Short mmCIF file of C-alpha atoms in Angstrom, two decimals:
data_model
loop_
_atom_site.label_atom_id
_atom_site.label_comp_id
_atom_site.label_asym_id
_atom_site.label_seq_id
_atom_site.Cartn_x
_atom_site.Cartn_y
_atom_site.Cartn_z
CA MET A 8 -155.23 -28.95 119.84
CA LYS A 9 -156.91 -32.07 121.16
CA ALA A 10 -158.58 -32.00 124.60
CA VAL A 11 -160.85 -34.21 126.72
CA GLN A 12 -163.95 -32.48 128.06
CA ILE A 13 -166.67 -33.56 130.50
CA ILE A 14 -169.81 -32.06 128.98
CA ASN A 15 -172.43 -33.32 131.43
CA PRO A 16 -172.55 -36.11 134.00
CA SER A 17 -171.66 -39.38 132.22
CA GLU A 18 -170.89 -37.46 129.01
CA MET A 19 -167.27 -37.02 127.93
CA LYS A 20 -165.77 -36.40 124.50
CA VAL A 21 -162.66 -35.26 122.66
CA VAL A 22 -162.83 -31.65 121.44
CA ASP A 23 -160.56 -29.29 119.48
CA LEU A 24 -159.28 -26.12 121.13
CA GLU A 25 -156.90 -23.37 120.13
CA LYS A 26 -153.30 -23.91 121.13
CA PRO A 27 -152.43 -21.38 123.87
CA VAL A 28 -149.79 -18.70 123.34
CA VAL A 29 -147.09 -18.10 125.91
CA GLY A 30 -146.83 -14.65 127.48
CA ALA A 31 -144.49 -12.77 129.81
CA GLY A 32 -143.68 -14.73 132.95
CA GLU A 33 -145.26 -17.88 131.54
CA VAL A 34 -144.16 -21.29 130.31
CA LEU A 35 -145.77 -23.31 127.52
CA VAL A 36 -145.72 -27.03 128.26
CA ARG A 37 -146.49 -30.01 126.06
CA ILE A 38 -148.74 -32.26 128.12
CA LYS A 39 -147.68 -35.91 127.91
CA TYR A 40 -149.71 -37.67 130.63
CA VAL A 41 -152.60 -36.62 132.87
CA GLY A 42 -154.09 -38.72 135.66
CA PHE A 43 -157.77 -39.05 136.42
CA CYS A 44 -158.35 -38.35 140.12
CA GLY A 45 -161.26 -38.75 142.51
CA SER A 46 -162.54 -35.24 141.84
CA ASP A 47 -162.70 -36.06 138.10
CA LEU A 48 -164.67 -39.22 138.87
CA ASN A 49 -167.09 -37.23 141.04
CA THR A 50 -167.48 -34.66 138.25
CA PHE A 51 -168.22 -37.44 135.77
CA LEU A 52 -170.80 -38.92 138.16
CA GLY A 53 -172.43 -35.55 138.84
CA ARG A 54 -171.31 -35.49 142.48
CA ASN A 55 -168.87 -32.58 142.45
CA PRO A 56 -170.57 -29.43 143.77
CA MET A 57 -167.50 -27.25 143.08
CA VAL A 58 -167.33 -27.84 139.33
CA LYS A 59 -168.98 -25.91 136.53
CA LEU A 60 -169.70 -27.93 133.40
CA PRO A 61 -168.50 -28.30 130.74
CA VAL A 62 -164.95 -28.64 132.05
CA ILE A 63 -161.63 -30.02 130.89
CA PRO A 64 -160.47 -32.31 133.72
CA GLY A 65 -156.94 -32.98 134.84
CA HIS A 66 -154.41 -31.67 137.35
CA GLU A 67 -152.07 -34.64 137.87
CA VAL A 68 -149.60 -33.88 135.15
CA GLY A 69 -146.47 -35.07 133.44
CA ALA A 70 -145.30 -32.53 130.86
CA VAL A 71 -142.31 -31.25 128.89
CA VAL A 72 -141.31 -27.59 128.59
CA GLU A 73 -142.01 -26.42 125.04
CA GLU A 74 -141.37 -22.67 125.21
CA VAL A 75 -140.28 -20.17 127.86
CA GLY A 76 -141.79 -16.69 127.78
CA PRO A 77 -139.96 -13.42 128.48
CA GLY A 78 -139.31 -12.58 132.11
CA VAL A 79 -139.03 -16.19 133.28
CA PRO A 80 -135.95 -16.72 135.49
CA ALA A 81 -133.18 -19.15 134.59
CA GLY A 82 -133.75 -22.82 135.27
CA PHE A 83 -136.52 -23.58 132.78
CA GLU A 84 -135.32 -25.09 129.53
CA LYS A 85 -137.05 -26.58 126.51
CA GLY A 86 -137.33 -30.37 126.76
CA MET A 87 -137.12 -30.67 130.55
CA ASN A 88 -139.64 -32.90 132.32
CA VAL A 89 -141.94 -31.10 134.75
CA THR A 90 -145.10 -31.44 136.75
CA LEU A 91 -147.50 -28.65 137.67
CA ASN A 92 -148.72 -27.08 140.87
CA PRO A 93 -152.43 -27.00 139.97
CA TYR A 94 -153.69 -24.64 142.69
CA THR A 95 -154.13 -20.87 142.76
CA ASN A 96 -153.84 -18.56 145.74
CA CYS A 97 -155.13 -15.02 146.13
CA GLY A 98 -152.48 -13.70 148.51
CA ASN A 99 -155.03 -11.83 150.63
CA CYS A 100 -157.18 -14.35 152.53
CA ALA A 101 -156.36 -15.58 156.03
CA SER A 102 -154.71 -18.78 154.72
CA CYS A 103 -152.45 -16.90 152.32
CA ARG A 104 -151.50 -14.33 154.95
CA ASN A 105 -150.53 -17.19 157.24
CA GLY A 106 -148.32 -18.71 154.55
CA ARG A 107 -150.62 -21.70 153.99
CA VAL A 108 -151.35 -20.94 150.36
CA ASN A 109 -152.47 -24.51 149.70
CA ALA A 110 -155.65 -23.77 151.68
CA CYS A 111 -156.43 -20.44 149.98
CA GLU A 112 -160.06 -19.51 150.51
CA HIS A 113 -160.36 -18.62 146.83
CA ASN A 114 -158.29 -21.48 145.40
CA GLU A 115 -159.17 -22.66 141.91
CA THR A 116 -157.76 -26.11 141.15
CA LEU A 117 -157.14 -27.14 137.56
CA GLY A 118 -159.98 -29.35 136.35
CA VAL A 119 -162.34 -28.35 139.17
CA GLN A 120 -163.04 -24.63 139.55
CA ARG A 121 -161.32 -23.90 136.21
CA ASN A 122 -160.41 -25.88 133.11
CA GLY A 123 -157.71 -28.47 133.64
CA VAL A 124 -154.95 -29.67 131.37
CA MET A 125 -156.16 -32.91 129.78
CA CYS A 126 -155.12 -31.36 126.50
CA GLU A 127 -152.03 -31.23 124.31
CA TYR A 128 -150.61 -27.88 125.47
CA ALA A 129 -151.01 -25.56 128.43
CA VAL A 130 -149.62 -22.20 129.53
CA LEU A 131 -148.99 -21.50 133.21
CA PRO A 132 -147.09 -18.94 135.27
CA TRP A 133 -143.51 -20.10 135.78
CA THR A 134 -144.15 -20.25 139.53
CA LYS A 135 -146.52 -23.20 138.93
CA ILE A 136 -143.99 -25.24 136.92
CA ILE A 137 -142.07 -27.81 138.98
CA PRO A 138 -138.94 -29.32 137.37
CA ALA A 139 -138.66 -33.06 138.04
CA GLY A 140 -135.13 -33.85 136.93
CA ASP A 141 -134.75 -37.31 135.42
CA ILE A 142 -138.21 -38.53 136.45
CA SER A 143 -140.05 -39.51 133.25
CA ALA A 144 -143.01 -37.48 132.02
CA ARG A 145 -145.25 -40.47 132.68
CA ASP A 146 -144.14 -40.83 136.28
CA CYS A 147 -144.44 -37.08 136.86
CA ALA A 148 -148.22 -37.54 136.67
CA LEU A 149 -148.06 -39.40 140.00
CA ILE A 150 -146.34 -36.61 141.92
CA GLU A 151 -149.33 -34.38 142.73
CA PRO A 152 -151.64 -37.02 144.26
CA MET A 153 -148.81 -38.42 146.37
CA SER A 154 -147.92 -34.91 147.53
CA VAL A 155 -151.43 -34.57 149.02
CA GLY A 156 -150.70 -37.60 151.21
CA PHE A 157 -147.26 -36.21 152.09
CA HIS A 158 -148.89 -32.96 153.17
CA ALA A 159 -151.31 -34.79 155.47
CA VAL A 160 -148.35 -36.35 157.29
CA ALA A 161 -146.83 -32.91 157.71
CA ARG A 162 -150.15 -31.65 159.10
CA GLY A 163 -150.10 -34.56 161.55
CA GLN A 164 -146.57 -33.65 162.69
CA VAL A 165 -145.66 -37.33 162.54
CA THR A 166 -142.47 -38.41 164.31
CA ASP A 167 -140.41 -41.58 164.45
CA ASN A 168 -141.77 -42.90 167.76
CA GLU A 169 -145.45 -42.85 166.81
CA VAL A 170 -148.06 -45.27 165.52
CA VAL A 171 -149.80 -43.83 162.47
CA MET A 172 -153.03 -45.30 161.15
CA VAL A 173 -153.85 -44.50 157.51
CA ILE A 174 -157.44 -45.25 156.51
CA GLY A 175 -157.73 -45.71 152.75
CA CYS A 176 -154.98 -47.00 150.48
CA GLY A 177 -155.71 -45.18 147.26
CA MET A 178 -153.06 -42.92 145.71
CA ILE A 179 -153.36 -40.25 148.40
CA GLY A 180 -153.35 -42.81 151.19
CA VAL A 181 -150.29 -44.45 149.64
CA GLY A 182 -148.57 -41.06 149.72
CA ALA A 183 -149.38 -40.74 153.42
CA ILE A 184 -148.05 -44.24 154.12
CA VAL A 185 -144.81 -43.52 152.27
CA ARG A 186 -144.19 -40.22 154.05
CA ALA A 187 -145.03 -41.53 157.52
CA ALA A 188 -142.72 -44.52 156.97
CA LEU A 189 -139.94 -42.23 155.73
CA ARG A 190 -140.28 -40.31 158.99
CA GLY A 191 -139.73 -43.55 160.90
CA ALA A 192 -143.27 -44.03 162.19
CA THR A 193 -144.93 -47.43 162.62
CA VAL A 194 -147.64 -47.34 159.95
CA VAL A 195 -150.91 -49.28 160.07
CA ALA A 196 -152.79 -49.30 156.74
CA VAL A 197 -156.55 -49.94 156.63
CA ASP A 198 -158.57 -50.73 153.52
CA LEU A 199 -161.27 -53.04 152.17
CA ASP A 200 -159.12 -54.47 149.38
CA ASP A 201 -156.33 -57.00 149.94
CA GLU A 202 -154.45 -55.99 146.78
CA LYS A 203 -154.21 -52.41 148.00
CA LEU A 204 -153.10 -53.62 151.40
CA GLU A 205 -150.32 -55.68 149.80
CA LEU A 206 -149.12 -52.56 148.01
CA ALA A 207 -149.33 -50.65 151.31
CA LYS A 208 -146.81 -53.13 152.74
CA LYS A 209 -144.45 -52.52 149.83
CA VAL A 210 -144.43 -48.77 150.39
CA GLY A 211 -143.82 -48.91 154.13
CA ALA A 212 -146.80 -50.14 156.16
CA SER A 213 -145.72 -52.33 159.07
CA TYR A 214 -149.23 -53.67 159.61
CA VAL A 215 -152.34 -53.92 157.43
CA ILE A 216 -155.98 -54.39 158.43
CA ASN A 217 -158.80 -55.38 156.09
CA SER A 218 -161.74 -53.56 157.65
CA LYS A 219 -164.17 -55.77 155.73
CA THR A 220 -162.96 -59.03 157.23
CA GLU A 221 -161.19 -58.04 160.49
CA ASN A 222 -162.16 -56.28 163.71
CA VAL A 223 -160.34 -52.98 163.32
CA HIS A 224 -160.57 -51.98 166.97
CA GLU A 225 -159.21 -55.29 168.27
CA ARG A 226 -156.31 -55.23 165.82
CA MET A 227 -155.44 -51.63 166.62
CA GLN A 228 -155.47 -52.36 170.33
CA GLN A 229 -153.08 -55.28 169.78
CA ILE A 230 -150.75 -53.30 167.55
CA SER A 231 -150.68 -50.21 169.78
CA GLU A 232 -150.51 -52.18 173.04
CA GLY A 233 -153.86 -50.76 174.07
CA LEU A 234 -152.96 -47.11 173.51
CA GLY A 235 -154.55 -46.44 170.12
CA ALA A 236 -152.89 -44.60 167.25
CA ASP A 237 -150.93 -41.42 167.89
CA VAL A 238 -152.06 -40.10 164.51
CA VAL A 239 -154.93 -41.21 162.28
CA ILE A 240 -155.05 -40.01 158.67
CA GLU A 241 -158.50 -40.30 157.08
CA ALA A 242 -158.09 -40.66 153.29
CA VAL A 243 -161.47 -42.07 152.26
CA GLY A 244 -164.17 -39.50 152.98
CA SER A 245 -167.05 -41.60 154.31
CA PRO A 246 -169.01 -41.26 157.56
CA ALA A 247 -167.85 -44.71 158.69
CA THR A 248 -164.15 -43.93 158.27
CA TYR A 249 -164.47 -40.54 159.95
CA VAL A 250 -166.03 -42.21 162.98
CA MET A 251 -163.35 -44.92 162.86
CA ALA A 252 -160.65 -42.27 162.96
CA VAL A 253 -162.01 -40.70 166.14
CA ASP A 254 -162.61 -44.11 167.74
CA GLU A 255 -159.13 -45.49 167.04
CA VAL A 256 -156.96 -42.48 167.79
CA GLY A 257 -155.43 -42.57 171.26
CA PHE A 258 -155.79 -40.03 174.02
CA THR A 259 -154.20 -36.66 173.08
CA GLY A 260 -153.78 -37.94 169.52
CA ARG A 261 -154.19 -36.16 166.19
CA VAL A 262 -156.77 -36.87 163.52
CA VAL A 263 -155.94 -35.57 160.03
CA CYS A 264 -158.86 -35.38 157.59
CA ILE A 265 -158.24 -35.45 153.82
CA GLY A 266 -161.39 -37.06 152.44
CA TYR A 267 -164.61 -35.13 151.82
CA ALA A 268 -167.58 -36.98 153.31
CA LYS A 269 -170.57 -36.68 150.98
CA SER A 270 -173.08 -36.68 153.84
CA GLU A 271 -173.27 -35.57 157.46
CA VAL A 272 -171.24 -37.50 160.02
CA ALA A 273 -172.57 -38.28 163.52
CA PHE A 274 -169.80 -38.26 166.16
CA GLN A 275 -169.68 -39.07 169.83
CA THR A 276 -168.26 -35.64 170.54
CA LYS A 277 -167.37 -36.63 174.10
CA TYR A 278 -164.28 -38.30 172.61
CA PHE A 279 -163.10 -34.93 171.29
CA VAL A 280 -163.01 -33.68 174.88
CA GLN A 281 -162.12 -36.84 176.81
CA LYS A 282 -159.20 -37.63 174.53
CA GLU A 283 -158.30 -33.95 174.11
CA LEU A 284 -157.94 -34.52 170.39
CA ASP A 285 -156.40 -32.33 167.74
CA ILE A 286 -158.62 -32.63 164.64
CA ARG A 287 -156.97 -31.13 161.60
CA GLY A 288 -157.97 -30.68 157.99
CA SER A 289 -155.44 -31.26 155.22
CA ARG A 290 -155.96 -29.71 151.81
CA ASN A 291 -153.89 -29.94 148.65
CA ALA A 292 -150.11 -29.61 149.09
CA LEU A 293 -147.30 -27.11 149.45
CA PRO A 294 -144.21 -26.81 147.21
CA ALA A 295 -142.16 -28.56 149.91
CA ASP A 296 -144.47 -31.58 149.64
CA PHE A 297 -143.93 -31.75 145.87
CA ARG A 298 -140.17 -31.61 146.39
CA ALA A 299 -140.33 -34.39 148.98
CA VAL A 300 -142.24 -36.66 146.59
CA ILE A 301 -139.75 -35.94 143.81
CA ASN A 302 -136.87 -36.85 146.13
CA TYR A 303 -138.64 -40.08 147.08
CA MET A 304 -139.26 -41.04 143.46
CA LYS A 305 -135.67 -40.26 142.48
CA ALA A 306 -134.47 -42.68 145.17
CA GLY A 307 -135.92 -45.52 143.10
CA ASN A 308 -137.97 -47.21 145.83
CA CYS A 309 -141.43 -46.37 144.52
CA PRO A 310 -143.33 -49.33 142.93
CA ILE A 311 -144.49 -47.07 140.11
CA GLU A 312 -145.72 -49.79 137.75
CA GLU A 313 -148.15 -51.02 140.40
CA LEU A 314 -149.57 -47.54 140.91
CA ILE A 315 -150.57 -47.18 137.25
CA THR A 316 -153.69 -49.21 136.57
CA LYS A 317 -154.13 -48.23 132.93
CA ILE A 318 -152.81 -45.86 130.26
CA ALA A 319 -155.47 -44.69 127.82
CA LYS A 320 -155.61 -42.48 124.75
CA PRO A 321 -157.97 -39.48 124.80
CA GLU A 322 -160.45 -41.41 122.66
CA GLN A 323 -160.53 -44.10 125.38
CA ALA A 324 -161.09 -41.63 128.25
CA LEU A 325 -164.87 -42.14 128.39
CA GLU A 326 -164.56 -45.93 128.44
CA SER A 327 -161.84 -45.75 131.10
CA MET A 328 -163.93 -43.51 133.33
CA GLN A 329 -166.92 -45.81 132.95
CA GLU A 330 -164.74 -48.77 134.00
CA TRP A 331 -163.51 -46.85 137.05
CA ALA A 332 -167.03 -45.83 138.04
CA ALA A 333 -168.15 -49.46 137.81
CA ASN A 334 -165.30 -50.78 139.97
CA PRO A 335 -163.71 -47.92 141.94
CA GLY A 336 -161.96 -50.10 144.50
CA LYS A 337 -159.67 -51.69 141.93
CA VAL A 338 -158.16 -48.53 140.44
CA PHE A 339 -155.09 -46.64 141.59
CA ARG A 340 -154.46 -44.31 138.67
CA ILE A 341 -155.66 -44.15 135.11
CA LEU A 342 -153.34 -42.00 133.00
CA VAL A 343 -154.42 -40.40 129.73
CA GLU A 344 -151.54 -40.17 127.26
CA LEU A 345 -151.81 -37.12 125.02
#
């Protein structure tokens, strides 16, 4: 079967692999679409310390059930559209024992710590197959990245009487904006790109701030009537946005961190104490977050066409990744169609 493989930094090619065979408790899926995500871009650029090369990327998946192995419970049928839960959990670490399997100490995400599914077929345990109803296989590839943003809102315990600031309006940030708006919060979206900010409005942001051209602190003070945000969700992963999150959150607020900063961040730690902040990490997503995204997409309010920047064939994957690396701010999702 055909697969896309990152061989070395800046080196990607199409390879042939053996088609996997389904076993007991497993489901064979025909992969239709796979999205390139930020971790794939970092792998391609040689900036992903968690990956071992060569690797097949891909964990944002739209697929169709091809074959169901023995021992799989009812509910999985050939031809149904599905997405995949791309994370593993050991069951024994502190996170797993606390029921937060998304943050398993020994997690191996598809396309990062183990080979992903940018290939024609894949076999997974039935517990990692998520039926998506009448959502198309193409659109299923958007579910996982949005679920990460949904999970961050859950970690922030967002309610309907709060001001929520989301820094970064990529796919994960968009997911956070959608979920916070669905919970009734007043959402303020912050980004450097006006096109992304326009999309943020369409998915539920009440206010947008271009941090390149506007004074973020002054705008936040106006919007929040001088109180600051109740919750700030950091979805960029840069020292500047981490500091912005702590600066703009109000007293006794919550800061939820999704992005990985690539270098050390210098904080005025007095704000941690003076504001009595809750600073929370948010990693991956739980099954409930996937279900929430599926429900949102089924409602028909998601501007899906605007979230898909490009659809490429496997032979165009290298060119597409090079384009993304050259202009990262203009890409939401590149999907590879198998």
